[in-house]
């Protein structure tokens, strides 16, 4: 009897996983670009106050305070994201991750998500895991829960799904 190719593994959605997920998938913030909105709010608020464009200065002060909050949100982005994940309904739950010739699937107490290999446009390897690119979405899978065979299987299946298909032979013309 032959065994179906694939793998099954489990992991827990805990702070360690969320931290690794954020660190591996987040794009680094660039100083001027990340704080641009806060800088614009600050300039707008100062202009409103300095040139007395409104009868009272409350709106100007509102934009100045808003710029400080915006800068703080950029500074605390990682902490805020991890905290939001920790209080989510899925936090602490066990996830069963399976891979077979059709694709990969995640299953926990509340959700089931299946992704076909053909839907994964890129399988990006990082030091600690894989980032599955599905259109504009990205899903992270940690290598800490995967065996070497499962890692090799994922790479092999993704490459096989992206290999060019052999063209079909043209049909012979019908005789009249």
XYZ file of N, CA and C in Angstrom:
528
model
N 0.843 -1.186 0.000
C 0.000 0.000 0.000
C 0.879 1.237 0.000
N 0.572 2.145 -0.876
C 1.344 3.384 -0.907
C 0.642 4.449 -0.080
N 1.440 5.225 0.554
C 0.928 6.305 1.387
C 0.825 7.566 0.535
N -0.262 8.319 0.709
C -0.408 9.570 -0.036
C 0.701 10.525 0.365
N 1.332 11.183 -0.613
C 2.401 12.121 -0.275
C 1.832 13.350 0.435
N 2.588 13.837 1.387
C 2.163 15.023 2.118
C 2.657 14.996 3.543
N 2.133 15.905 4.339
C 2.536 16.008 5.737
C 1.414 16.654 6.540
N 1.469 16.451 7.839
C 0.554 17.090 8.781
C 1.368 17.494 9.995
N 1.143 18.701 10.470
C 1.843 19.191 11.648
C 0.914 20.105 12.440
N 1.307 20.419 13.655
C 0.493 21.274 14.521
C 1.363 22.344 15.156
N 0.742 23.477 15.450
C 1.400 24.529 16.220
C 0.341 25.332 16.962
N 0.786 26.104 17.937
C -0.104 26.910 18.770
C 0.048 28.379 18.383
N -1.072 29.087 18.282
C -1.042 30.524 18.017
C -0.774 31.254 19.336
N 0.504 31.418 19.658
C 0.894 32.082 20.898
C 1.774 33.289 20.589
N 2.225 33.956 21.642
C 3.022 35.172 21.459
C 4.298 34.892 20.673
N 4.933 33.770 20.920
C 6.159 33.420 20.200
C 5.893 33.310 18.702
N 4.803 32.641 18.339
C 4.464 32.504 16.920
C 4.135 33.862 16.309
N 3.317 34.668 17.005
C 2.938 35.978 16.473
C 4.153 36.883 16.288
N 5.083 36.839 17.240
C 6.292 37.658 17.140
C 7.128 37.230 15.938
N 7.321 35.930 15.784
C 8.080 35.420 14.638
C 7.384 35.785 13.330
N 6.076 35.643 13.298
C 5.301 35.959 12.101
C 5.480 37.428 11.715
N 5.363 38.326 12.678
C 5.515 39.752 12.375
C 6.937 40.068 11.920
N 7.911 39.541 12.653
C 9.308 39.850 12.327
C 9.708 39.340 10.944
N 9.152 38.213 10.520
C 9.530 37.632 9.236
C 8.756 38.229 8.056
N 7.546 38.733 8.305
C 6.724 39.196 7.185
C 6.605 40.704 7.061
N 6.906 41.444 8.106
C 6.722 42.896 8.020
C 7.822 43.532 7.186
N 7.440 44.555 6.499
C 8.404 45.306 5.709
C 9.004 46.389 6.599
N 10.303 46.608 6.543
C 10.909 47.612 7.417
C 10.391 49.011 7.093
N 10.175 49.790 8.146
C 9.700 51.155 7.947
C 10.872 52.049 7.595
N 10.629 52.927 6.665
C 11.658 53.880 6.263
C 11.307 55.214 6.895
N 12.309 55.880 7.459
C 12.058 57.050 8.287
C 11.151 58.099 7.658
N 11.510 58.728 6.577
C 10.631 59.823 6.163
C 9.267 59.344 5.674
N 9.235 58.205 4.988
C 7.976 57.730 4.419
C 6.995 57.278 5.507
N 7.472 56.578 6.514
C 6.602 56.055 7.562
C 5.970 57.174 8.385
N 6.699 58.246 8.578
C 6.214 59.342 9.410
C 5.623 60.483 8.595
N 5.439 60.315 7.303
C 4.970 61.393 6.435
C 3.593 61.915 6.845
N 2.656 61.009 7.141
C 1.319 61.441 7.524
C 1.360 62.267 8.806
N 2.139 61.825 9.790
C 2.267 62.581 11.033
C 2.890 63.948 10.812
N 3.887 64.014 9.936
C 4.537 65.297 9.630
C 3.548 66.239 8.950
N 2.741 65.716 8.030
C 1.738 66.551 7.362
C 0.688 67.054 8.346
N 0.240 66.202 9.268
C -0.705 66.645 10.299
C -0.100 67.759 11.148
N 1.174 67.608 11.504
C 1.851 68.620 12.314
C 1.943 69.948 11.564
N 2.357 69.906 10.322
C 2.469 71.138 9.527
C 1.100 71.803 9.377
N 0.079 71.015 9.088
C -1.268 71.562 8.927
C -1.748 72.215 10.223
N -1.517 71.547 11.357
C -1.925 72.114 12.640
C -1.190 73.397 12.968
N 0.108 73.443 12.717
C 0.900 74.649 12.989
C 0.454 75.792 12.076
N 0.179 75.499 10.813
C -0.298 76.540 9.886
C -1.634 77.096 10.360
N -2.540 76.226 10.793
C -3.833 76.700 11.298
C -3.654 77.608 12.507
N -2.753 77.258 13.410
C -2.523 78.078 14.605
C -1.775 79.365 14.276
N -0.738 79.266 13.494
C 0.137 80.411 13.221
C -0.567 81.501 12.425
N -1.327 81.107 11.427
C -1.975 82.103 10.571
C -3.409 82.401 11.000
N -3.830 81.820 12.106
C -5.168 82.038 12.665
C -6.240 81.927 11.582
N -6.215 80.818 10.875
C -7.153 80.603 9.779
C -8.559 80.264 10.268
N -8.677 79.875 11.506
C -9.982 79.584 12.099
C -10.157 80.458 13.340
N -11.419 80.756 13.716
C -11.640 81.651 14.858
C -11.061 81.128 16.180
N -11.050 79.822 16.370
C -10.417 79.289 17.587
C -9.329 78.294 17.185
N -8.425 78.033 18.100
C -7.268 77.196 17.792
C -7.461 75.722 18.061
N -8.690 75.309 18.379
C -8.908 73.911 18.736
C -8.583 72.955 17.593
N -8.941 73.314 16.391
C -8.690 72.429 15.253
C -7.190 72.296 15.006
N -6.452 73.387 15.134
C -4.998 73.341 14.974
C -4.354 72.432 16.004
N -4.777 72.583 17.273
C -4.239 71.721 18.329
C -4.645 70.268 18.117
N -5.857 70.061 17.582
C -6.303 68.703 17.281
C -5.332 68.027 16.308
N -4.949 68.730 15.240
C -4.037 68.147 14.258
C -2.632 67.962 14.819
N -2.203 68.823 15.708
C -0.885 68.657 16.333
C -0.880 67.407 17.211
N -1.927 67.231 18.014
C -2.026 66.031 18.858
C -2.164 64.784 17.981
N -2.932 64.906 16.902
C -3.084 63.783 15.978
C -1.742 63.388 15.365
N -0.885 64.351 15.082
C 0.440 64.042 14.525
C 1.293 63.279 15.528
N 1.182 63.630 16.811
C 1.931 62.913 17.849
C 1.421 61.475 17.962
N 0.111 61.301 17.931
C -0.469 59.955 18.006
C -0.056 59.123 16.793
N -0.053 59.731 15.622
C 0.352 59.028 14.399
C 1.810 58.584 14.482
N 2.687 59.464 14.956
C 4.108 59.111 15.099
C 4.272 57.987 16.120
N 3.508 58.041 17.202
C 3.574 57.000 18.229
C 3.081 55.664 17.672
N 2.054 55.695 16.812
C 1.537 54.442 16.246
C 2.558 53.791 15.316
N 3.335 54.594 14.595
C 4.389 54.035 13.743
C 5.482 53.433 14.612
N 5.825 54.131 15.688
C 6.875 53.671 16.598
C 6.478 52.355 17.275
N 5.204 52.200 17.632
C 4.724 51.017 18.368
C 3.995 50.022 17.470
N 4.235 50.055 16.183
C 3.503 49.220 15.230
C 3.622 47.728 15.543
N 4.811 47.264 15.819
C 5.041 45.841 16.097
C 4.308 45.404 17.359
N 4.476 46.166 18.430
C 3.827 45.834 19.705
C 2.315 45.831 19.550
N 1.783 46.822 18.861
C 0.346 46.933 18.662
C -0.182 45.740 17.865
N 0.514 45.339 16.803
C 0.067 44.222 15.983
C 0.074 42.927 16.788
N 1.137 42.673 17.530
C 1.233 41.446 18.331
C 0.146 41.427 19.400
N -0.090 42.565 20.041
C -1.124 42.638 21.077
C -2.500 42.346 20.479
N -2.790 42.906 19.312
C -4.082 42.649 18.669
C -4.251 41.173 18.353
N -3.191 40.500 17.917
C -3.279 39.075 17.621
C -3.492 38.265 18.898
N -2.844 38.693 19.991
C -2.964 37.959 21.258
C -4.367 38.035 21.837
N -5.104 39.118 21.572
C -6.466 39.216 22.108
C -7.514 38.744 21.103
N -7.073 38.288 19.936
C -8.031 37.812 18.930
C -8.647 36.487 19.378
N -9.730 36.121 18.725
C -10.431 34.896 19.120
C -9.615 33.636 18.844
N -8.684 33.691 17.903
C -7.884 32.511 17.576
C -6.655 32.324 18.441
N -6.314 33.313 19.244
C -5.098 33.232 20.060
C -5.169 32.058 21.029
N -4.074 31.335 21.135
C -3.993 30.201 22.048
C -4.534 28.907 21.468
N -5.114 28.962 20.291
C -5.688 27.748 19.717
C -4.631 26.941 18.969
N -4.925 25.671 18.828
C -4.037 24.767 18.098
C -4.434 24.792 16.627
N -3.437 24.886 15.761
C -3.667 24.893 14.315
C -3.073 23.616 13.735
N -3.849 22.936 12.918
C -3.365 21.768 12.189
C -3.049 22.243 10.776
N -1.795 22.095 10.388
C -1.331 22.529 9.068
C -1.020 21.287 8.258
N -1.659 21.160 7.087
C -1.478 19.985 6.243
C -1.042 20.405 4.849
N -0.231 19.583 4.249
C 0.174 19.805 2.867
C 0.053 18.510 2.097
N -0.467 18.597 0.888
C -0.545 17.434 0.013
C -0.324 17.894 -1.422
N -0.574 17.038 -2.376
C -0.303 17.377 -3.772
C -1.235 18.465 -4.300
N -2.348 18.695 -3.631
C -3.294 19.724 -4.074
C -2.967 21.107 -3.527
N -2.384 21.175 -2.334
C -2.090 22.461 -1.713
C -1.878 22.305 -0.223
N -2.053 23.409 0.491
C -1.897 23.401 1.942
C -3.209 23.842 2.576
N -3.422 23.421 3.825
C -4.626 23.845 4.536
C -4.306 24.066 6.005
N -4.977 25.074 6.552
C -4.900 25.395 7.971
C -6.249 25.053 8.576
N -6.236 24.463 9.752
C -7.498 24.156 10.408
C -7.341 24.395 11.905
N -8.218 25.249 12.469
C -8.285 25.380 13.920
C -9.745 25.252 14.325
N -10.055 25.545 15.581
C -11.408 25.335 16.079
C -12.444 26.174 15.334
N -12.051 27.334 14.825
C -13.023 28.241 14.219
C -12.960 28.325 12.700
N -11.796 28.122 12.123
C -11.628 28.348 10.687
C -10.917 27.193 10.002
N -11.217 27.059 8.726
C -10.480 26.156 7.851
C -10.166 26.933 6.584
N -8.917 26.895 6.167
C -8.493 27.629 4.980
C -7.637 26.701 4.126
N -8.015 26.549 2.877
C -7.266 25.708 1.950
C -6.726 26.577 0.822
N -5.446 26.386 0.495
C -4.795 27.152 -0.564
C -4.182 26.161 -1.548
N -4.600 26.239 -2.796
C -4.049 25.361 -3.836
C -2.646 25.829 -4.203
N -1.800 24.897 -4.603
C -0.432 25.257 -5.003
C -0.444 26.248 -6.156
N -1.411 26.110 -7.048
C -1.478 27.016 -8.200
C -1.865 28.436 -7.794
N -2.503 28.602 -6.632
C -2.872 29.941 -6.145
C -1.701 30.663 -5.497
N -0.667 29.931 -5.117
C 0.497 30.523 -4.452
C 1.442 31.031 -5.531
N 1.518 32.352 -5.662
C 2.350 32.928 -6.725
C 3.831 32.859 -6.388
N 4.159 32.893 -5.103
C 5.571 32.825 -4.697
C 5.663 32.123 -3.347
N 6.643 31.261 -3.201
C 6.944 30.597 -1.933
C 8.302 31.127 -1.489
N 8.275 32.131 -0.633
C 9.501 32.812 -0.215
C 10.020 32.192 1.076
N 11.274 31.730 1.056
C 11.881 31.170 2.264
C 12.601 32.268 3.029
N 12.355 32.318 4.336
C 13.105 33.206 5.214
C 13.957 32.319 6.113
N 14.699 32.921 7.013
C 15.528 32.138 7.928
C 14.687 31.206 8.799
N 13.486 31.659 9.179
C 12.687 30.910 10.140
C 11.413 30.299 9.578
N 11.096 30.546 8.313
C 9.853 30.004 7.786
C 9.639 30.300 6.319
N 8.386 30.140 5.904
C 7.964 30.399 4.530
C 6.928 31.511 4.532
N 6.986 32.355 3.513
C 5.924 33.321 3.271
C 5.246 32.889 1.980
N 3.956 32.571 2.088
C 3.177 32.170 0.926
C 2.513 33.424 0.361
N 2.851 33.783 -0.856
C 2.261 34.954 -1.507
C 1.065 34.487 -2.325
N -0.114 34.966 -1.960
C -1.348 34.622 -2.651
C -1.966 35.941 -3.106
N -1.707 36.323 -4.338
C -2.152 37.641 -4.798
C -1.448 38.709 -3.974
N -2.233 39.578 -3.340
C -1.648 40.618 -2.488
C -1.549 40.169 -1.032
N -2.087 39.004 -0.714
C -2.023 38.482 0.649
C -0.731 37.719 0.864
N -0.341 37.649 2.144
C 0.821 36.850 2.519
C 0.457 36.026 3.746
N 0.783 34.742 3.715
C 0.572 33.835 4.841
C 1.937 33.345 5.290
N 2.110 33.209 6.602
C 3.396 32.774 7.135
C 3.279 31.382 7.725
N 4.288 30.561 7.469
C 4.390 29.225 8.060
C 5.778 29.116 8.674
N 5.836 28.810 9.962
C 7.113 28.695 10.657
C 7.752 27.339 10.369
N 9.063 27.353 10.149
C 9.792 26.099 9.934
C 9.950 25.317 11.233
N 9.706 25.968 12.374
C 9.884 25.273 13.652
C 8.911 24.103 13.805
N 7.786 24.150 13.111
C 6.819 23.052 13.205
C 6.912 22.097 12.018
N 7.815 22.360 11.093
C 7.939 21.528 9.892
C 9.181 20.648 9.954
N 9.042 19.423 9.514
C 10.201 18.534 9.399
C 10.960 18.890 8.122
N 12.165 18.363 7.997
C 12.948 18.595 6.776
C 12.224 18.038 5.549
N 11.541 16.904 5.730
C 10.791 16.314 4.627
C 9.629 17.217 4.216
N 8.950 17.822 5.194
C 7.830 18.717 4.893
C 8.316 19.966 4.164
N 9.460 20.497 4.571
C 10.037 21.673 3.903
C 10.369 21.336 2.455
N 11.032 20.201 2.249
C 11.380 19.776 0.887
C 10.119 19.527 0.061
N 9.102 18.939 0.683
C 7.847 18.662 -0.015
C 7.180 19.957 -0.477
N 7.150 20.967 0.393
C 6.532 22.247 0.030
C 7.255 22.892 -1.151
N 8.578 22.912 -1.090
C 9.361 23.513 -2.180
C 9.120 22.752 -3.479
N 9.145 21.430 -3.391
C 8.953 20.584 -4.578
C 7.562 20.780 -5.189
N 6.536 20.801 -4.352
C 5.167 20.947 -4.865
C 4.943 22.324 -5.481
N 5.503 23.352 -4.871
C 5.334 24.692 -5.441
C 6.035 24.795 -6.791
N 7.250 24.254 -6.876
C 7.972 24.284 -8.158
C 7.221 23.487 -9.221
N 6.648 22.355 -8.823
C 5.895 21.535 -9.776
C 4.651 22.275 -10.270
N 4.021 23.059 -9.398
C 2.818 23.790 -9.814
C 3.146 24.938 -10.756
N 4.376 25.424 -10.710
C 4.786 26.542 -11.568
C 5.497 26.092 -12.837
N 5.770 24.795 -12.941
C 6.444 24.277 -14.139
C 5.505 24.419 -15.328
N 6.055 24.757 -16.487
C 5.189 24.889 -17.666
C 4.586 23.535 -18.028
N 3.339 23.567 -18.362
C 2.637 22.340 -18.748
C 2.967 22.015 -20.201
N 3.078 20.741 -20.478
C 3.347 20.312 -21.857
C 2.121 20.633 -22.708
N 2.330 21.187 -23.889
C 1.171 21.507 -24.737
C 0.481 20.232 -25.195
N -0.825 20.326 -25.326
C -1.591 19.174 -25.797
C -1.354 19.008 -27.294
N -1.337 17.772 -27.708
C -1.153 17.486 -29.135
C -2.388 17.962 -29.885
N -2.194 18.570 -31.042
C -3.367 19.036 -31.807
C -4.181 17.844 -32.287
N -5.473 18.049 -32.338
C -6.354 16.988 -32.815
C -6.215 16.860 -34.325
N -6.317 15.638 -34.774
C -6.242 15.385 -36.219
C -7.511 15.911 -36.869
N -7.390 16.499 -38.046
C -8.600 17.001 -38.718
C -9.512 15.841 -39.097
N -10.782 16.106 -39.045
C -11.766 15.081 -39.403
C -11.784 14.901 -40.915
N -11.917 13.658 -41.300
C -11.983 13.352 -42.734
C -13.376 13.658 -43.239
N -13.458 14.223 -44.428
C -14.764 14.529 -45.030
C -15.279 13.395 -45.834
